[in-house]
Amino acid sequence: MPEREIAEQKMSYRQAVREAMREAMNRDDRVYLMGEDVGLYGGCFNVSEGMLEEFGKERIIDTPLSESGFTGCGIGAALGGMRPIVEIMTVNFSLLASDQIINTAAILLHMSGGQFNVPIVIRMATGGGKQLAAQHSRSLEGWYSHIPGLKILTPATVEDARGMLWPALEDPDPVLIFENTTLYNFEEAAPVNGTQVDITSAKVRREGSHVSIITYGIGLHKSLKAAEMLSADGIEAEVIDLRVLRPLDNQTIFESVRKTHRAVIVDEGWKSVGLSAELSARITENLFYELDCPVERVCAAEVPAPYAGHLEKASLPQPENIVETVRQLGGIYG
Amino acid sequence: MADSKTETKSREVNAQLKSGKRKQAGSGKDNARLMHHLLAQMIRIRRLEEKSYELYTREKIRGFLHLYDGQEAVAVGVMEVLEREDAVIAAYREHGQALAKGVSMNSIMAEMYGKTTGCSGGRGGSMHLYDKETNFFGGSAIVANGLPMAVGLAQAYKMQKRSSLACCFFGDGAVGEGEFHESMNLASLWELPVLFVCENNLYSMGMPFELAEAETDLLKKAASYRVEGERVDGMDVTAVLEAARKAVDYIRSESKPWFLECQTYRFRAHSMFDPERYRDKSEVKEWKKRDPIKMFSERLMDEGLLDEKQLADIESQAQQEVEESVGYAEESSDEPIETLSRYVYSDMKNSE
């Protein structure tokens, strides 16, 4: 992380999301939070704790279990001039709202010939690794990023968790924010009074010259760990945090791969027909002659998430898998 | 707007309705004007649909085309009591609602031609008519998908302390969808100004209503969400108007939703690809005896509120408007292929 001049404070990813929401609600009357258990319960992951008391039930709205209903309601409210933050407990349940997200939010602007944009922000938890089994552990953010009309954000740092919400609310189009459940307790120093982050670019989180590891979300943390392990071996990996899965920032990715000539993609989503395949294709289509070896991918095993801890661990990319994959790249020990 | 005359008239009539003058004007000139206006609106829709059918067979209009013939009294009766600021959300058989809400026939026809001058710029077609100017929010072809949107618009209006309401039209098929039940519950729970208008035309595509619903009394379903409502003869435009007025008065004064079931019938096939195996021709014939336009014009003549010449004038005006809309659509230009990726994101730079 580059050094900063502004005051920083250590906070958790959870706190950062909460602070971002509080700031947005204090800043703009049109902003409100709606979702299952966001009020009385304080949020399924404790993200909105205290917000009901602070903002009242008019702006912190507990909804019944009606994902399609309240997500569609958020879309309507956005069209009516409000700026709703809709929280869907996890990406798995968002499938119940996928009609509203995909059949309405993503395409209304287009179907209406540019008349009706949908300025909604939908936050949801994503990812596995907590032994919650197959219906609570999916990483479907790559799958959503298949859809034209949606913007897909995957904050991996406390700074992004804090900073991405406001620009997302300012965006005239639907923005989905995916918060990896294993990151909520992650602590990091972040600017105290909000922060300006963009929601358009990927970022180089660690510089290196031998290989580009391209990842996002929890994959960033595993990749950074892997990069440290590789460094001991004399391999310097550049780690790219995609941050935004749609639209993808080709430039940052390509610049890095042009420098390192090797690319490994780390994604907790499945490999087949997924985000990692898209990234690999883009690199190969654009930088084929720059590559010293084929693009490699470290992804989730092609199984639904198992409950048993050792099996789940084996099904997800781990720093050791990333290290192993990089070590086997052609010419890496040059 | 092509129909500025109709619109001005509509506004005047609305003002009368609101000021309560309409009641006193029961047999007077104003009442006759209102009746002529309702008739003219229904005839405009009928002529538009007839022309659309013809243009479809000539391959000028493509894709799916769902025609509204037979159901005109519902759109016209309900729309008469709504304000311009009220939101209307309809489904895929929505030419009638769009026209009645004030979307111009020119822009509807041009939309079906896929032209840039269409109300959705040629991106939507028959099933996706949108018009920000008149607060017409489509145009959704996913059954019941527009209902949560209506709930949200109503939520926004309530939060902003505006007096507007959201009115959604849907068919009996929508009642089987979860989004219907979720929306009714949310609107009731949060006391939102939503007018739910179910156009029960007895078939969800080819599925007969009584084979689709275990409970066919829709008011019971509404009541189970503590939503008040009423059932009305959807072939009788003044009955629909009265029922809608009662509904809108309730919604605006109580800030609560209302469920209006309009019993109606679609005279044509579900779409242009429907061989109509599921219903008997005699049933269609029987319902056509209750054609809302025929019944209403005969009634007006019986009551001395309409003569042959006036009817002929209304007919010829509608015919002329339809012909003009075809000319408009024919002459309008296609969107250049270069701008294909527009409207994916508001900021075009972010389009991929």
Coordinates of N, CA, C and O in Angstrom, one line a residue, chain A residues 138-238:
Chain A
R138 N -21.7 -19.9 -2.5 CA -21.3 -19.7 -3.9 C -20.6 -18.3 -4.1 O -20.9 -17.4 -3.3
S139 N -19.8 -18.3 -5.1 CA -19.3 -17.0 -5.6 C -19.8 -16.7 -7.0 O -19.2 -17.2 -7.9
L140 N -20.9 -16.1 -7.0 CA -21.6 -15.9 -8.3 C -21.4 -14.5 -8.9 O -22.1 -14.2 -9.9
E141 N -20.4 -13.8 -8.4 CA -20.2 -12.4 -8.9 C -19.7 -12.4 -10.4 O -20.1 -11.6 -11.2
G142 N -19.0 -13.5 -10.7 CA -18.5 -13.6 -12.1 C -19.7 -13.9 -13.0 O -19.8 -13.4 -14.1
W143 N -20.6 -14.7 -12.5 CA -21.8 -15.0 -13.3 C -22.7 -13.8 -13.5 O -23.2 -13.6 -14.6
Y144 N -22.8 -12.9 -12.5 CA -23.6 -11.7 -12.7 C -22.8 -10.8 -13.7 O -23.5 -10.0 -14.4
S145 N -21.5 -10.9 -13.7 CA -20.8 -9.9 -14.5 C -20.9 -10.3 -16.0 O -20.4 -9.6 -16.9
H146 N -21.6 -11.4 -16.3 CA -21.9 -11.8 -17.7 C -23.0 -10.8 -18.3 O -23.1 -10.7 -19.5
I147 N -23.7 -10.1 -17.4 CA -24.9 -9.4 -17.9 C -24.6 -7.9 -18.3 O -24.2 -7.1 -17.4
P148 N -24.8 -7.5 -19.5 CA -24.6 -6.1 -19.9 C -25.7 -5.3 -19.1 O -26.8 -5.7 -19.0
G149 N -25.2 -4.1 -18.7 CA -26.2 -3.2 -18.0 C -25.9 -3.2 -16.5 O -26.3 -2.3 -15.8
L150 N -25.2 -4.2 -15.9 CA -24.9 -4.2 -14.5 C -23.4 -3.8 -14.3 O -22.6 -4.0 -15.2
K151 N -23.2 -3.1 -13.2 CA -21.8 -2.9 -12.8 C -21.5 -3.7 -11.6 O -22.4 -3.8 -10.7
I152 N -20.4 -4.4 -11.6 CA -20.1 -5.4 -10.5 C -18.9 -5.0 -9.8 O -17.8 -4.9 -10.3
L153 N -19.0 -4.7 -8.5 CA -17.9 -4.3 -7.6 C -17.6 -5.4 -6.6 O -18.5 -6.0 -6.1
T154 N -16.3 -5.6 -6.4 CA -15.9 -6.6 -5.4 C -14.8 -6.0 -4.5 O -13.6 -6.2 -4.7
P155 N -15.2 -5.2 -3.5 CA -14.2 -4.6 -2.7 C -13.4 -5.7 -1.9 O -14.0 -6.6 -1.3
A156 N -12.1 -5.6 -1.9 CA -11.3 -6.6 -1.3 C -10.5 -6.0 -0.1 O -10.0 -6.7 0.8
T157 N -10.5 -4.6 -0.1 CA -9.7 -4.0 1.0 C -10.7 -3.2 1.9 O -11.8 -2.9 1.4
V158 N -10.3 -2.8 3.0 CA -11.1 -2.0 3.9 C -11.4 -0.6 3.2 O -12.5 -0.1 3.3
E159 N -10.3 -0.1 2.6 CA -10.5 1.2 1.9 C -11.6 1.1 0.8 O -12.4 2.0 0.7
D160 N -11.6 0.0 0.1 CA -12.6 -0.1 -1.0 C -14.0 -0.3 -0.4 O -15.0 0.1 -0.9
A161 N -14.0 -1.1 0.7 CA -15.3 -1.4 1.4 C -15.9 0.0 1.9 O -17.1 0.2 1.8
R162 N -15.0 0.8 2.3 CA -15.4 2.2 2.8 C -15.7 3.1 1.6 O -16.7 3.9 1.7
G163 N -15.0 3.0 0.6 CA -15.0 4.0 -0.5 C -15.8 3.8 -1.7 O -16.2 4.7 -2.4
M164 N -16.2 2.5 -1.9 CA -16.9 2.2 -3.1 C -18.4 2.5 -3.1 O -19.0 2.7 -4.2
L165 N -19.0 2.6 -1.9 CA -20.4 2.8 -1.8 C -20.9 4.1 -2.4 O -21.9 4.2 -3.2
W166 N -20.2 5.2 -2.0 CA -20.7 6.5 -2.5 C -20.7 6.6 -4.0 O -21.7 7.0 -4.6
P167 N -19.5 6.4 -4.6 CA -19.6 6.4 -6.1 C -20.6 5.5 -6.7 O -21.2 5.8 -7.8
A168 N -20.8 4.3 -6.0 CA -21.9 3.4 -6.5 C -23.2 4.1 -6.5 O -24.1 3.9 -7.4
L169 N -23.5 4.8 -5.4 CA -24.8 5.5 -5.2 C -24.9 6.6 -6.2 O -26.0 7.0 -6.7
E170 N -23.8 7.2 -6.6 CA -23.8 8.3 -7.5 C -24.0 7.8 -8.9 O -24.3 8.6 -9.8
D171 N -23.7 6.6 -9.2 CA -23.8 6.0 -10.5 C -25.2 6.0 -11.0 O -26.1 5.6 -10.2
P172 N -25.5 6.4 -12.2 CA -26.9 6.4 -12.6 C -27.4 5.0 -12.9 O -28.7 4.8 -13.1
D173 N -26.6 4.0 -12.9 CA -27.0 2.6 -13.3 C -26.9 1.6 -12.1 O -26.3 1.9 -11.1
P174 N -27.5 0.5 -12.3 CA -27.5 -0.5 -11.2 C -26.1 -1.0 -10.9 O -25.4 -1.4 -11.8
V175 N -25.7 -1.0 -9.6 CA -24.4 -1.4 -9.2 C -24.6 -2.5 -8.1 O -25.4 -2.4 -7.2
L176 N -24.0 -3.7 -8.4 CA -24.0 -4.8 -7.4 C -22.7 -4.8 -6.7 O -21.6 -4.8 -7.3
I177 N -22.7 -4.8 -5.3 CA -21.5 -4.9 -4.6 C -21.4 -6.2 -3.8 O -22.3 -6.6 -3.1
F178 N -20.3 -6.9 -4.1 CA -20.2 -8.3 -3.5 C -19.2 -8.2 -2.4 O -18.0 -7.9 -2.6
E179 N -19.6 -8.5 -1.2 CA -18.7 -8.5 0.0 C -18.5 -9.9 0.5 O -19.4 -10.7 0.8
N180 N -17.2 -10.3 0.4 CA -16.9 -11.7 0.8 C -17.0 -11.9 2.3 O -16.5 -11.1 3.1
T181 N -17.8 -12.9 2.7 CA -18.1 -13.1 4.1 C -16.9 -13.3 4.9 O -16.8 -12.9 6.1
T182 N -15.8 -13.9 4.4 CA -14.6 -14.1 5.2 C -13.8 -12.8 5.4 O -12.8 -12.8 6.1
L183 N -14.2 -11.7 4.7 CA -13.5 -10.5 4.9 C -14.1 -9.6 6.0 O -13.4 -8.6 6.3
Y184 N -15.3 -9.8 6.4 CA -15.9 -8.9 7.4 C -15.1 -8.6 8.6 O -15.1 -7.5 9.1
N185 N -14.3 -9.6 9.1 CA -13.5 -9.4 10.3 C -12.1 -8.8 9.9 O -11.3 -8.5 10.8
F186 N -11.8 -8.8 8.7 CA -10.5 -8.3 8.2 C -10.2 -6.9 8.6 O -11.1 -6.0 8.4
E187 N -9.1 -6.6 9.3 CA -8.8 -5.2 9.7 C -7.7 -4.6 9.0 O -6.7 -5.3 8.6
E188 N -7.8 -3.3 8.8 CA -6.8 -2.6 8.0 C -6.9 -1.1 8.3 O -7.9 -0.7 8.7
A189 N -5.8 -0.4 8.1 CA -5.9 1.0 8.3 C -6.6 1.6 7.1 O -6.2 1.2 6.0
A190 N -7.5 2.5 7.3 CA -8.2 3.2 6.2 C -8.4 4.6 6.6 O -8.4 5.0 7.7
P191 N -8.5 5.5 5.6 CA -8.7 6.9 5.8 C -10.0 7.1 6.7 O -11.0 6.5 6.6
V192 N -9.8 8.1 7.6 CA -10.9 8.3 8.6 C -12.1 8.9 8.0 O -13.2 8.4 8.2
N193 N -12.0 10.0 7.3 CA -13.2 10.7 6.8 C -13.5 10.3 5.4 O -13.4 11.1 4.4
G194 N -13.9 9.1 5.2 CA -14.3 8.7 3.9 C -13.1 8.7 3.0 O -12.0 8.9 3.4
T195 N -13.3 8.5 1.7 CA -12.2 8.4 0.8 C -12.7 8.4 -0.6 O -13.8 8.0 -0.8
Q196 N -11.9 8.9 -1.5 CA -12.3 8.9 -2.9 C -11.7 7.7 -3.6 O -10.5 7.6 -3.7
V197 N -12.5 6.7 -3.9 CA -11.9 5.6 -4.7 C -12.8 5.6 -6.0 O -13.9 6.0 -6.0
D198 N -12.1 5.1 -7.0 CA -12.9 5.1 -8.3 C -13.6 3.7 -8.4 O -13.2 2.8 -7.7
I199 N -14.6 3.6 -9.2 CA -15.2 2.2 -9.4 C -15.1 1.9 -10.9 O -16.0 1.4 -11.5
T200 N -13.9 2.2 -11.4 CA -13.7 1.9 -12.8 C -12.4 1.1 -13.1 O -12.3 0.4 -14.1
S201 N -11.5 1.2 -12.1 CA -10.2 0.6 -12.5 C -9.8 -0.6 -11.6 O -10.3 -0.7 -10.5
A202 N -8.9 -1.4 -12.1 CA -8.2 -2.4 -11.4 C -7.0 -1.8 -10.7 O -6.5 -0.7 -11.2
K203 N -6.4 -2.4 -9.7 CA -5.3 -1.8 -9.1 C -4.2 -2.8 -8.9 O -4.5 -4.0 -8.5
V204 N -3.0 -2.4 -9.0 CA -1.8 -3.2 -8.7 C -1.6 -3.1 -7.2 O -1.3 -2.1 -6.7
R205 N -1.8 -4.3 -6.5 CA -1.6 -4.2 -5.0 C -0.2 -4.6 -4.6 O 0.1 -4.4 -3.5
R206 N 0.5 -5.3 -5.5 CA 1.9 -5.6 -5.2 C 2.6 -5.6 -6.5 O 2.1 -6.2 -7.5
E207 N 3.7 -5.0 -6.6 CA 4.4 -4.9 -7.8 C 5.4 -6.1 -7.9 O 5.9 -6.6 -6.9
G208 N 5.6 -6.6 -9.1 CA 6.5 -7.7 -9.3 C 6.8 -7.8 -10.8 O 6.1 -7.2 -11.6
S209 N 7.8 -8.6 -11.2 CA 8.2 -8.6 -12.6 C 8.1 -10.0 -13.2 O 8.3 -10.1 -14.4
H210 N 7.9 -11.0 -12.5 CA 7.9 -12.3 -13.0 C 6.6 -12.9 -13.5 O 6.6 -13.8 -14.4
V211 N 5.6 -12.6 -12.8 CA 4.3 -13.1 -13.1 C 3.2 -12.2 -12.6 O 3.3 -11.5 -11.6
S212 N 2.1 -12.1 -13.4 CA 0.9 -11.3 -13.0 C -0.1 -12.2 -12.4 O -0.6 -13.1 -13.1
I213 N -0.5 -12.0 -11.1 CA -1.6 -12.8 -10.5 C -2.8 -11.9 -10.6 O -2.8 -10.8 -9.9
I214 N -3.8 -12.3 -11.3 CA -5.0 -11.5 -11.5 C -6.1 -12.1 -10.7 O -6.5 -13.2 -10.8
T215 N -6.7 -11.3 -9.8 CA -7.6 -11.8 -8.8 C -8.6 -10.7 -8.3 O -8.5 -9.6 -8.8
Y216 N -9.4 -11.0 -7.3 CA -10.3 -10.0 -6.7 C -10.8 -10.6 -5.4 O -10.7 -11.8 -5.2
G217 N -11.5 -9.8 -4.6 CA -12.1 -10.3 -3.4 C -11.2 -11.0 -2.5 O -10.0 -10.6 -2.3
I218 N -11.6 -12.1 -1.9 CA -10.8 -12.9 -1.0 C -9.6 -13.4 -1.7 O -8.5 -13.6 -1.1
G219 N -9.7 -13.6 -3.0 CA -8.6 -14.1 -3.8 C -7.4 -13.2 -3.7 O -6.2 -13.6 -3.8
L220 N -7.6 -11.9 -3.5 CA -6.5 -10.9 -3.4 C -5.6 -11.3 -2.2 O -4.4 -11.3 -2.3
H221 N -6.3 -11.6 -1.1 CA -5.5 -11.9 0.2 C -4.8 -13.2 0.0 O -3.6 -13.3 0.5
K222 N -5.4 -14.2 -0.6 CA -4.7 -15.4 -0.8 C -3.5 -15.2 -1.8 O -2.4 -15.8 -1.6
S223 N -3.7 -14.4 -2.8 CA -2.7 -14.2 -3.8 C -1.5 -13.4 -3.2 O -0.3 -13.7 -3.5
L224 N -1.8 -12.4 -2.3 CA -0.8 -11.7 -1.7 C 0.1 -12.6 -0.8 O 1.3 -12.4 -0.7
K225 N -0.6 -13.5 -0.1 CA 0.1 -14.4 0.7 C 1.0 -15.3 -0.1 O 2.2 -15.6 0.2
A226 N 0.4 -15.8 -1.2 CA 1.2 -16.6 -2.1 C 2.4 -15.8 -2.7 O 3.5 -16.4 -2.8
A227 N 2.2 -14.5 -3.0 CA 3.3 -13.7 -3.5 C 4.5 -13.6 -2.5 O 5.6 -13.7 -2.9
E228 N 4.1 -13.5 -1.2 CA 5.2 -13.5 -0.2 C 5.9 -14.8 -0.1 O 7.2 -14.8 0.0
M229 N 5.2 -15.9 -0.2 CA 5.9 -17.2 -0.2 C 6.8 -17.4 -1.4 O 7.9 -17.9 -1.4
L230 N 6.3 -16.9 -2.6 CA 7.1 -17.0 -3.8 C 8.4 -16.1 -3.7 O 9.4 -16.4 -4.3
S231 N 8.2 -15.0 -3.1 CA 9.3 -14.0 -3.0 C 10.5 -14.7 -2.3 O 11.7 -14.4 -2.7
A232 N 10.2 -15.5 -1.3 CA 11.3 -16.2 -0.6 C 12.1 -17.1 -1.6 O 13.2 -17.4 -1.3
D233 N 11.4 -17.4 -2.6 CA 12.0 -18.3 -3.7 C 12.6 -17.5 -4.8 O 13.1 -18.0 -5.7
G234 N 12.5 -16.2 -4.6 CA 13.1 -15.3 -5.7 C 12.2 -15.0 -6.8 O 12.6 -14.4 -7.8
I235 N 10.9 -15.4 -6.7 CA 9.9 -15.0 -7.7 C 9.1 -13.8 -7.2 O 8.5 -13.9 -6.2
E236 N 9.1 -12.8 -8.0 CA 8.4 -11.6 -7.6 C 7.1 -11.5 -8.5 O 7.1 -11.3 -9.7
A237 N 6.0 -11.7 -7.8 CA 4.7 -11.7 -8.4 C 4.1 -10.3 -8.3 O 4.1 -9.7 -7.3
E238 N 3.5 -9.9 -9.4 CA 2.7 -8.7 -9.4 C 1.2 -9.1 -9.2 O 0.7 -10.0 -9.8

